[in-house]
Coordinates of C-alpha atoms in Angstrom, one line a residue:
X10 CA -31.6 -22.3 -7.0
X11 CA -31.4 -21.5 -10.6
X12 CA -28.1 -21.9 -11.8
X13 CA -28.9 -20.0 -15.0
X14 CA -29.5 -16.6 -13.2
X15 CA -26.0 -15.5 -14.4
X16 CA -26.0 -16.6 -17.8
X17 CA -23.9 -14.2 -19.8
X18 CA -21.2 -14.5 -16.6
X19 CA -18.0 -16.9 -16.0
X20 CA -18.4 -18.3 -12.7
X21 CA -14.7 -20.1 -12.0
X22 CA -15.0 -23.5 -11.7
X23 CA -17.9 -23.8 -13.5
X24 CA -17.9 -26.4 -16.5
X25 CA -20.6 -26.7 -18.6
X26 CA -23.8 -26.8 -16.1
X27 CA -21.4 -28.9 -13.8
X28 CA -18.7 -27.5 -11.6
X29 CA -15.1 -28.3 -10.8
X30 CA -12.3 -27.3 -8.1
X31 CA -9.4 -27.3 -8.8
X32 CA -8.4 -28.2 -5.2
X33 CA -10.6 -30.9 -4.8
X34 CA -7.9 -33.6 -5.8
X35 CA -5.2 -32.0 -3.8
X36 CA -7.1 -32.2 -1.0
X37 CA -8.3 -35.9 -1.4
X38 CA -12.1 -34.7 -1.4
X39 CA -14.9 -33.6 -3.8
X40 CA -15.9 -30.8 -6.0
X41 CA -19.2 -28.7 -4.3
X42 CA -21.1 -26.4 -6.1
X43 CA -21.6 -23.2 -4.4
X44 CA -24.0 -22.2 -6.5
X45 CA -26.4 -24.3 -4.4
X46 CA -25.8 -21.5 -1.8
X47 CA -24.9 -18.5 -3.6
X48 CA -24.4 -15.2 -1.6
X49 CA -23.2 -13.3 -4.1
X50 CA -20.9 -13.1 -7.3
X51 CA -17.9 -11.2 -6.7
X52 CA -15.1 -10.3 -9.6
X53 CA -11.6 -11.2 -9.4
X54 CA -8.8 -9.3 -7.6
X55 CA -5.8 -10.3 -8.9
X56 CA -6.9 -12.0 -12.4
X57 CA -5.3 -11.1 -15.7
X58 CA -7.9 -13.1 -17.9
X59 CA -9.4 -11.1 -20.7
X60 CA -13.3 -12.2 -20.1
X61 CA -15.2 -11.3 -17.1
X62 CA -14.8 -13.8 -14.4
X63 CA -16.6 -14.0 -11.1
X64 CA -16.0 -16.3 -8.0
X65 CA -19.5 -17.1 -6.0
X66 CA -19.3 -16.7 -2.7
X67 CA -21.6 -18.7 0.0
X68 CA -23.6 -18.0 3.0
X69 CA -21.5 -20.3 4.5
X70 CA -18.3 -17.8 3.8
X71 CA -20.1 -14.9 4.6
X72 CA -21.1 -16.8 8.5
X73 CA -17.3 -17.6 8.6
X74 CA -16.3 -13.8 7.4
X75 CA -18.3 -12.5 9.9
X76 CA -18.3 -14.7 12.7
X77 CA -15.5 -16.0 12.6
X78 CA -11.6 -15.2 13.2
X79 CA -11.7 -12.1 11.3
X80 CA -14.8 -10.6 13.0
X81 CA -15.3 -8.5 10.1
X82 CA -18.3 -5.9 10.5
X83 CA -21.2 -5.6 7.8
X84 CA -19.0 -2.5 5.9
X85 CA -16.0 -4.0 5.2
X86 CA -18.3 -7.0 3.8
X87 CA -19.9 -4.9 1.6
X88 CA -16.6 -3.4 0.5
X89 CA -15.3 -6.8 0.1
X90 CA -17.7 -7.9 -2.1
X91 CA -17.0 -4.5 -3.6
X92 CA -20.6 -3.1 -3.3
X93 CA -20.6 0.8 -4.0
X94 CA -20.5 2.9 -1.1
X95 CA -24.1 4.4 0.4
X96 CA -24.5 5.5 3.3
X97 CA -26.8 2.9 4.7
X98 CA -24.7 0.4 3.2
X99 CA -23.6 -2.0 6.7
X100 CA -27.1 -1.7 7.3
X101 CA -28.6 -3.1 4.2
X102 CA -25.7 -5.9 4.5
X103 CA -26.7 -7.1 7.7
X104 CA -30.6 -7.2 6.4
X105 CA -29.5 -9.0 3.7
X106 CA -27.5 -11.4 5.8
X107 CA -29.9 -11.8 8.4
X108 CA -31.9 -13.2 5.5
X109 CA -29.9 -16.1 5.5
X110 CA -28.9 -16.5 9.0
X111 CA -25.8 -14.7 9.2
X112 CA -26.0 -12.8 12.4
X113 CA -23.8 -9.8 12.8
X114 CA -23.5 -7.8 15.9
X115 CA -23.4 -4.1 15.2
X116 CA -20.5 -3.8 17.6
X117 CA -18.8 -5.9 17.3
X118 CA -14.8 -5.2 17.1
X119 CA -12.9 -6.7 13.6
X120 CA -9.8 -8.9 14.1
X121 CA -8.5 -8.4 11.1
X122 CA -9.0 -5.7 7.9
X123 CA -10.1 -7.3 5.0
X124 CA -8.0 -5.1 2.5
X125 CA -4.8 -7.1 2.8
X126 CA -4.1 -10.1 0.6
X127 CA -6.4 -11.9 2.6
X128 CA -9.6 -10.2 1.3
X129 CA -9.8 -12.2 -1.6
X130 CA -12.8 -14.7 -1.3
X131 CA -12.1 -18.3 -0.9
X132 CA -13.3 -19.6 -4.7
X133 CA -10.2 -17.1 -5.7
X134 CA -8.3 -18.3 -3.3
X135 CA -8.7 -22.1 -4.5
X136 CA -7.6 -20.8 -8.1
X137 CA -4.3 -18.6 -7.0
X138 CA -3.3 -22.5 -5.3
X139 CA -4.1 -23.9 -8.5
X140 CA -2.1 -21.7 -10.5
X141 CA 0.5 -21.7 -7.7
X142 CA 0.4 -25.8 -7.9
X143 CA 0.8 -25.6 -12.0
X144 CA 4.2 -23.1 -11.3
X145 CA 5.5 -26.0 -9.2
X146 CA 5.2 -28.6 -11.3
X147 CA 6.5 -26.7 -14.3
X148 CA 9.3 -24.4 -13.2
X149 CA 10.4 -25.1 -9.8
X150 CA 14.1 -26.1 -9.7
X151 CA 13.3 -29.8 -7.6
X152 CA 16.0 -31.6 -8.5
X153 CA 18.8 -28.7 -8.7
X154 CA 17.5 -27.9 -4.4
X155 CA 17.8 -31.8 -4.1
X156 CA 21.4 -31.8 -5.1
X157 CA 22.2 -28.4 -3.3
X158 CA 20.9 -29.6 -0.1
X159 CA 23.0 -33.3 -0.7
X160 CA 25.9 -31.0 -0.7
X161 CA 25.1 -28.9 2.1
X162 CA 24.3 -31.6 4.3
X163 CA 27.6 -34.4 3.6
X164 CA 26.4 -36.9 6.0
X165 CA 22.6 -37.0 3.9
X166 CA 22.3 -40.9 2.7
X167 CA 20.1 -42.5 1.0
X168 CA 18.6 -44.1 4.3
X169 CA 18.7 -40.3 5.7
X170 CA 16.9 -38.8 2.6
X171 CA 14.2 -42.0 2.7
X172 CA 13.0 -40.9 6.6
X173 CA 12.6 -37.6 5.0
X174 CA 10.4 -38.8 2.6
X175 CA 8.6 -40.6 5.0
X176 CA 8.2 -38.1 7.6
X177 CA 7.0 -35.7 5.5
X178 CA 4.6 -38.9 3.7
X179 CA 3.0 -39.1 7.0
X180 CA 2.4 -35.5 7.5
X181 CA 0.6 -35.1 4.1
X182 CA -1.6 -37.7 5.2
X183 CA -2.3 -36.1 8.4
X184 CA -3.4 -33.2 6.7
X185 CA -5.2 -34.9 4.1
X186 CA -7.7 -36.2 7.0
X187 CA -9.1 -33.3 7.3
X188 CA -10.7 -30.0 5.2
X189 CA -11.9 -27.8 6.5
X190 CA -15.1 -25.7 4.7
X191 CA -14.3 -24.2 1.8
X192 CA -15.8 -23.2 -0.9
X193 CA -16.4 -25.3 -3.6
X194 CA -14.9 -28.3 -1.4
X195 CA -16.9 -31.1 0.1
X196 CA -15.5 -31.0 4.0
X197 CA -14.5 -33.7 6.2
X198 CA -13.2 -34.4 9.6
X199 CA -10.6 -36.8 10.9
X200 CA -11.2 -38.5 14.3
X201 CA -9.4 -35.8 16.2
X202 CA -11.4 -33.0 17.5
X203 CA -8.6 -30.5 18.3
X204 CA -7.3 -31.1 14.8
X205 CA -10.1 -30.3 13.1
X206 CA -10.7 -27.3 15.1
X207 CA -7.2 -25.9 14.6
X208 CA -7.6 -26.2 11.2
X209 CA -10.5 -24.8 10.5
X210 CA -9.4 -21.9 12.5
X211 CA -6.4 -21.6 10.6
X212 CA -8.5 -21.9 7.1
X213 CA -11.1 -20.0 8.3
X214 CA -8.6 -17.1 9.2
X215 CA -6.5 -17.7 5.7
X216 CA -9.9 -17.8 3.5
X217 CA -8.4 -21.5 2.9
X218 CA -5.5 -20.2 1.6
X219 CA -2.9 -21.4 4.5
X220 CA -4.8 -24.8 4.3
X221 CA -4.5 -25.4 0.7
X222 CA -1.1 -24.0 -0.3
X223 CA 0.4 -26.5 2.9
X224 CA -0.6 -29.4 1.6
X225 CA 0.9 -28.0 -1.7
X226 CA 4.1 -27.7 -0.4
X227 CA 3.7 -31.1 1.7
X228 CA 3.5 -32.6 -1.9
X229 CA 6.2 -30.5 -3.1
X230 CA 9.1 -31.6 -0.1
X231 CA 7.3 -35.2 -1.1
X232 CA 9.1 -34.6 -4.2
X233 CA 12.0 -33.1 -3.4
X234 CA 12.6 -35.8 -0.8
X235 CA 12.6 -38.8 -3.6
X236 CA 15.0 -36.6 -6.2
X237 CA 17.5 -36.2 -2.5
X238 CA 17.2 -40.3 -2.7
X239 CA 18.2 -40.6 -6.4
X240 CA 20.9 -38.2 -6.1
X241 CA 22.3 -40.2 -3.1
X242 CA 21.8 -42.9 -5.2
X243 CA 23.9 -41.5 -7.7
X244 CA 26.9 -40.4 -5.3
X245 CA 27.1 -43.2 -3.9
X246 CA 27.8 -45.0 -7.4
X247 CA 30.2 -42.1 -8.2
X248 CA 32.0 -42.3 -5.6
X249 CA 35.9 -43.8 -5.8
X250 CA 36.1 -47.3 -3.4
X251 CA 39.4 -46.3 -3.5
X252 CA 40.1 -42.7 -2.6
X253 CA 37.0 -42.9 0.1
X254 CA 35.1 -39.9 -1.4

């Protein structure tokens, strides 16, 4: 494909001739460029950026759009990639993704409406997480809900607040076997079938959205969990041996 057939655009992700997602590391897996397999360019929905930014959008995406949870029909496609309004327009989306081996049946009955939150595609969808994932590590109160929960919860120790950490250690890396196909993300599958297939449901059903922002917030109790340990830590030294506090 020629990756220079939207020169005077902003593709997100795109660096120089290379590409980058900002998920990628979250996730524990690679960077894929979906220009290889370009659908379509589709502006942002929620961006407040002053240049004209687009988010590609695959043939794979459209197969899972369309075939999978959501079951959207060939209109709501085309008003999700915000195509104007004709009145052959489903038809001329199914031609076009027939072209690339997107089957859609004509009757087929939608699961879900793709104006909702949702209906963003899933390169914007990696970039809200990112931006969500910056928020976290810049404003979000970690060691204040720490010290609030070590007051809460009196009988929270050290020893307590460590199987925390480690619970929620092992279930990041549980997620982190798998992930699921994304946009812009290199997939991978752990050794349990069922897994992978839950997730991918869930993903597929979020636009990666549920996927990605889980493991965010796996990270972020990851953190939380350590700061509960140093503030036990620093009870325990403030406490009187004498009064038994």
């Amino acid at each position: 494909m020629n990756r220079n057939r939207f020169p005077k655009v902003h593709i997100a992700g795109q660096i120089g001739d290379g590409y980058s997602n900002p998920m990628a590391q979250l996730l524990g897996t690679k960077s894929s460029d979906p220009r290889a397999d370009l659908f379509d360019l589709v502006g942002a929905r929620i961006a407040q950026t002053s240049y004209s930014q687009k988010h590609c959008v695959t043939n794979e995406e459209m197969n899972r759009r369309v075939n999978g949870p959501e079951r959207l029909n060939s209109s709501s496609m085309a008003c999700n990639l915000k195509r104007p309004k004709l009145r052959n327009g489903g038809e001329l989306m199914r031609r076009q993704m027939e072209t690339v081996g997107v089957k859609v049946s004509i009757n087929q009955r939608q699961k879900a409406m793709p104006n909702k939150l949702i209906g963003m595609c899933e390169s914007e969808v990696n970039q809200l997480v990112g931006e969500l994932g910056e928020l976290l590590d810049e404003s979000y109160p970690t060691d204040l809900i720490a010290r609030e929960t070590i007051q809460e919860a009196p009988h929270f120790n050290a020893r307590t607040a460590a199987d925390l950490l480690e619970c929620v250690n092992v279930f990041t890396s549980v997620l982190n076997e798998t992930v699921p196909p994304i946009t812009g993300l290199m997939p991978k599958a752990s050794t349990d079938r069922e897994l992978n297939h839950g997730l991918e449901e869930f993903s597929a059903a979020t636009h990666g959205f549920g996927m990605t922002a889980t493991v965010l917030y796996a990270q972020q109790m990851e953190r939380i969990a350590t700061a509960m340990i140093d503030e036990c830590e620093v009870k325990k030294e403030n406490t009187s041996p004498w009064t038994g506090n």
